[in-house]
């Protein structure tokens, strides 16, 4: 079954501390993995995707196929990083382009 | 670029009436659009995939006769909540796909808050 698991509903860190938002997935093939972010009172937006292998706003995420994980990391959290973060998966089978979503992790960065 | 709009941004209606929500891709053409519900402090729940020129694909448990989806053009999809009831009150979000293959990205609208009295 296709599934995305974000084990932490809420993560609270202090400014300047490292942060890691966990994401594990279940998929039989080679999926595409994404992190989306939703800041307060804003629309959902793409943060990064595993294919791009880029760092956005200091965040990185490495796809670990052995552990079926796609954890989101940032070495030094900032207050403006406080938001809801969603991990999502898209399969590569057929024409089904829908995303499978995790339940989200609310990140609170405290001053 | 890649802006998605929704209209209205909020709507209040009486129980039993129907409500139409529009989703538009303003600066790109979207073959595929998606409709979601989001409950307070919860994740997105995909309701249906809307394909231009064909019938929408509904997720399990979503009543297709209750939530009518029309994707008449490459820039417009509509969701009509028919005979709305208070339990239909929710935040409805659409997204539109742009790009292909590894560059395909879903761009989200700002959402429509529906309150059924």
Tab-separated table of C-alpha atoms in Angstrom:
chain	number	residue	atom	x	y	z
A	1	UNK	CA	0.000	0.000	0.000
A	2	UNK	CA	1.120	3.531	-0.699
A	3	UNK	CA	1.581	5.474	2.489
A	4	UNK	CA	3.443	8.470	3.860
A	5	UNK	CA	4.108	8.632	7.580
A	6	UNK	CA	5.120	11.703	9.497
A	7	UNK	CA	5.471	10.442	13.058
A	8	UNK	CA	5.638	13.830	14.726
A	9	UNK	CA	2.488	15.903	14.837
A	10	UNK	CA	4.275	18.768	16.561
A	11	UNK	CA	7.932	19.670	16.772
A	12	UNK	CA	9.177	22.530	18.910
A	13	UNK	CA	12.753	23.811	18.806
A	14	UNK	CA	14.628	26.920	19.785
A	15	UNK	CA	15.975	29.377	17.263
A	16	UNK	CA	19.396	28.339	16.047
A	17	UNK	CA	18.904	24.692	16.922
A	18	UNK	CA	19.026	21.952	14.279
A	19	UNK	CA	15.713	20.579	13.152
A	20	UNK	CA	14.736	17.332	11.475
A	21	UNK	CA	11.218	16.553	10.347
A	22	UNK	CA	10.802	12.864	9.752
A	23	UNK	CA	9.068	11.288	6.794
A	24	UNK	CA	8.852	7.597	5.966
A	25	UNK	CA	7.082	6.137	3.007
A	26	UNK	CA	5.760	2.882	1.708
A	27	UNK	CA	5.752	2.312	-2.043
A	28	UNK	CA	6.634	-0.674	-4.148
A	29	UNK	CA	8.361	1.203	-6.961
A	30	UNK	CA	10.505	4.336	-7.219
A	31	UNK	CA	8.379	7.253	-6.092
A	32	UNK	CA	8.919	10.963	-6.293
A	33	UNK	CA	9.095	12.601	-2.866
A	34	UNK	CA	8.203	16.159	-1.976
A	35	UNK	CA	8.076	18.483	0.984
A	36	UNK	CA	5.346	21.119	0.981
A	37	UNK	CA	5.064	23.945	3.507
A	38	UNK	CA	2.091	25.971	4.676
A	39	UNK	CA	2.886	29.158	6.564
A	40	UNK	CA	0.218	30.726	8.741
A	41	UNK	CA	-2.625	32.130	6.637
A	42	UNK	CA	-0.864	31.253	3.393
A	43	UNK	CA	-1.448	28.661	0.744
A	44	UNK	CA	0.387	25.416	0.511
A	45	UNK	CA	3.580	25.652	-1.521
A	46	UNK	CA	6.302	23.343	-2.680
A	47	UNK	CA	9.444	23.524	-0.581
A	48	UNK	CA	11.600	20.949	-2.322
A	49	UNK	CA	11.572	17.686	-4.222
A	50	UNK	CA	14.055	14.864	-4.037
A	51	UNK	CA	14.853	14.948	-7.745
A	52	UNK	CA	16.204	18.467	-7.541
A	53	UNK	CA	18.657	17.710	-4.735
A	54	UNK	CA	18.681	21.372	-3.841
A	55	UNK	CA	18.642	23.401	-0.659
A	56	UNK	CA	15.707	25.742	-0.236
A	57	UNK	CA	15.645	28.256	2.629
A	58	UNK	CA	18.420	26.232	4.225
A	59	UNK	CA	16.389	23.023	4.151
A	60	UNK	CA	17.620	19.809	2.579
A	61	UNK	CA	16.119	16.368	2.269
A	62	UNK	CA	17.827	13.193	1.146
A	63	UNK	CA	15.939	10.236	-0.198
A	64	UNK	CA	17.097	7.088	1.568
A	65	UNK	CA	15.682	4.168	-0.375
A	66	UNK	CA	17.063	1.606	2.046
A	67	UNK	CA	15.237	3.156	4.973
A	68	UNK	CA	12.392	4.463	2.778
A	69	UNK	CA	12.795	7.863	4.349
A	70	UNK	CA	12.868	11.457	3.167
A	71	UNK	CA	13.619	13.461	6.279
A	72	UNK	CA	13.726	17.254	6.090
A	73	UNK	CA	16.657	18.912	7.818
A	74	UNK	CA	17.939	22.356	8.605
A	75	UNK	CA	21.060	22.990	10.674
A	76	UNK	CA	19.918	26.248	12.256
A	77	UNK	CA	16.191	26.857	12.594
A	78	UNK	CA	14.782	30.373	12.283
A	79	UNK	CA	11.551	31.749	13.711
A	80	UNK	CA	10.207	32.266	10.207
A	81	UNK	CA	10.462	28.523	9.635
A	82	UNK	CA	7.475	28.026	11.926
A	83	UNK	CA	4.844	26.423	9.719
A	84	UNK	CA	3.077	23.214	8.842
A	85	UNK	CA	5.209	20.814	6.809
A	86	UNK	CA	3.800	18.033	4.685
A	87	UNK	CA	5.690	15.185	3.105
A	88	UNK	CA	4.130	13.811	-0.063
A	89	UNK	CA	4.735	10.982	-2.497
A	90	UNK	CA	3.828	10.545	-6.128
A	91	UNK	CA	3.999	7.160	-7.727
A	92	UNK	CA	5.435	6.537	-11.157
A	93	UNK	CA	2.858	4.067	-12.393
A	94	UNK	CA	0.520	4.905	-15.222
A	95	UNK	CA	-1.220	8.229	-15.513
A	96	UNK	CA	-2.066	8.625	-11.849
A	97	UNK	CA	-0.544	11.956	-10.933
A	98	UNK	CA	-2.056	12.368	-7.506
A	99	UNK	CA	0.008	12.956	-4.403
A	100	UNK	CA	-0.153	10.790	-1.307
A	101	UNK	CA	0.137	13.007	1.751
A	102	UNK	CA	1.457	12.600	5.238
A	103	UNK	CA	-0.537	14.037	8.105
A	104	UNK	CA	1.870	16.925	8.518
A	105	UNK	CA	4.208	18.177	11.209
A	106	UNK	CA	3.696	21.524	12.839
A	107	UNK	CA	7.072	23.135	13.436
A	108	UNK	CA	7.327	25.821	16.088
A	109	UNK	CA	10.615	27.681	16.340
A	110	UNK	CA	10.809	29.544	19.621
A	111	UNK	CA	12.934	32.658	20.183
B	1	UNK	CA	4.261	32.505	-12.566
B	2	UNK	CA	2.125	29.475	-11.692
B	3	UNK	CA	-0.675	31.219	-9.854
B	4	UNK	CA	-3.875	29.432	-8.931
B	5	UNK	CA	-6.935	31.329	-7.788
B	6	UNK	CA	-10.120	30.193	-6.115
B	7	UNK	CA	-13.451	31.912	-5.936
B	8	UNK	CA	-15.104	32.600	-3.620
B	9	UNK	CA	-12.628	32.725	-0.765
B	10	UNK	CA	-15.422	32.084	1.695
B	11	UNK	CA	-19.101	31.330	1.472
B	12	UNK	CA	-21.957	30.874	3.911
B	13	UNK	CA	-25.057	29.078	2.728
B	14	UNK	CA	-28.206	27.522	4.050
B	15	UNK	CA	-28.575	23.803	4.395
B	16	UNK	CA	-30.009	22.263	1.250
B	17	UNK	CA	-28.594	24.778	-1.190
B	18	UNK	CA	-25.795	24.185	-3.689
B	19	UNK	CA	-22.501	26.009	-3.759
B	20	UNK	CA	-20.076	26.299	-6.669
B	21	UNK	CA	-16.368	26.881	-6.144
B	22	UNK	CA	-14.118	27.867	-9.034
B	23	UNK	CA	-10.460	27.049	-9.426
B	24	UNK	CA	-8.446	28.835	-12.091
B	25	UNK	CA	-4.852	28.569	-13.239
B	26	UNK	CA	-4.106	32.181	-14.125
B	27	UNK	CA	-0.906	31.982	-16.118
B	28	UNK	CA	-0.620	28.389	-17.260
B	29	UNK	CA	-2.728	25.609	-18.651
B	30	UNK	CA	-3.488	22.719	-16.385
B	31	UNK	CA	-4.557	19.418	-17.824
B	32	UNK	CA	-5.053	18.081	-14.347
B	33	UNK	CA	-6.463	19.771	-11.277
B	34	UNK	CA	-7.093	18.325	-7.861
B	35	UNK	CA	-9.682	19.051	-5.198
B	36	UNK	CA	-8.942	18.617	-1.503
B	37	UNK	CA	-10.657	19.105	1.842
B	38	UNK	CA	-8.667	20.253	4.800
B	39	UNK	CA	-9.988	19.985	8.330
B	40	UNK	CA	-8.653	22.261	11.075
B	41	UNK	CA	-5.059	21.427	11.936
B	42	UNK	CA	-5.239	18.276	9.828
B	43	UNK	CA	-3.802	17.063	6.609
B	44	UNK	CA	-5.194	17.368	3.140
B	45	UNK	CA	-7.753	14.854	2.025
B	46	UNK	CA	-7.834	14.346	-1.724
B	47	UNK	CA	-11.392	14.310	-2.968
B	48	UNK	CA	-10.948	13.937	-6.693
B	49	UNK	CA	-8.675	14.367	-9.669
B	50	UNK	CA	-10.135	16.589	-12.338
B	51	UNK	CA	-9.053	16.029	-15.927
B	52	UNK	CA	-9.847	18.500	-18.680
B	53	UNK	CA	-12.453	17.165	-21.022
B	54	UNK	CA	-13.178	13.977	-19.137
B	55	UNK	CA	-14.908	12.776	-16.007
B	56	UNK	CA	-13.272	13.356	-12.669
B	57	UNK	CA	-11.739	10.482	-10.759
B	58	UNK	CA	-13.104	10.403	-7.223
B	59	UNK	CA	-11.353	8.982	-4.205
B	60	UNK	CA	-12.936	6.187	-2.266
B	61	UNK	CA	-15.663	7.424	0.024
B	62	UNK	CA	-16.284	10.677	-1.836
B	63	UNK	CA	-19.806	10.923	-3.232
B	64	UNK	CA	-19.604	11.947	-6.872
B	65	UNK	CA	-23.234	13.013	-6.930
B	66	UNK	CA	-22.659	15.208	-3.906
B	67	UNK	CA	-19.479	16.833	-5.109
B	68	UNK	CA	-19.829	17.587	-8.797
B	69	UNK	CA	-16.631	18.431	-10.616
B	70	UNK	CA	-16.424	19.980	-14.046
B	71	UNK	CA	-13.158	20.728	-15.845
B	72	UNK	CA	-14.423	22.528	-18.912
B	73	UNK	CA	-11.179	24.188	-19.976
B	74	UNK	CA	-7.453	23.977	-19.377
B	75	UNK	CA	-7.640	26.846	-16.902
B	76	UNK	CA	-10.883	26.234	-15.034
B	77	UNK	CA	-12.271	23.509	-12.819
B	78	UNK	CA	-15.373	23.853	-10.688
B	79	UNK	CA	-16.543	21.984	-7.626
B	80	UNK	CA	-20.231	22.114	-6.817
B	81	UNK	CA	-21.359	20.972	-3.407
B	82	UNK	CA	-24.942	19.918	-3.984
B	83	UNK	CA	-27.609	20.010	-1.291
B	84	UNK	CA	-25.067	21.153	1.237
B	85	UNK	CA	-25.363	20.111	4.872
B	86	UNK	CA	-23.534	21.376	7.960
B	87	UNK	CA	-21.149	18.409	7.823
B	88	UNK	CA	-19.956	19.706	4.443
B	89	UNK	CA	-18.569	22.780	6.167
B	90	UNK	CA	-14.853	22.694	5.538
B	91	UNK	CA	-11.898	24.294	3.817
B	92	UNK	CA	-11.772	23.278	0.167
B	93	UNK	CA	-8.502	23.625	-1.694
B	94	UNK	CA	-7.714	23.078	-5.339
B	95	UNK	CA	-4.387	22.575	-7.026
B	96	UNK	CA	-3.294	22.593	-10.633
B	97	UNK	CA	-0.499	20.579	-12.149
B	98	UNK	CA	2.131	22.233	-14.242
B	99	UNK	CA	5.049	20.669	-16.031
B	100	UNK	CA	5.721	17.069	-16.831
B	101	UNK	CA	7.752	14.167	-15.608
B	102	UNK	CA	10.176	15.009	-12.849
B	103	UNK	CA	9.351	18.701	-13.086
B	104	UNK	CA	5.611	18.292	-12.599
B	105	UNK	CA	4.486	20.428	-9.694
B	106	UNK	CA	1.146	21.007	-8.033
B	107	UNK	CA	0.372	24.654	-7.404
B	108	UNK	CA	-2.256	25.384	-4.819
B	109	UNK	CA	-5.075	27.839	-4.591
B	110	UNK	CA	-5.702	29.854	-1.434
B	111	UNK	CA	-8.694	27.753	-0.470
B	112	UNK	CA	-12.403	28.351	-0.019
B	113	UNK	CA	-13.985	28.210	3.405
B	114	UNK	CA	-17.526	26.877	3.292
B	115	UNK	CA	-19.920	27.219	6.192
B	116	UNK	CA	-23.282	25.542	5.901
B	117	UNK	CA	-25.883	26.710	8.377
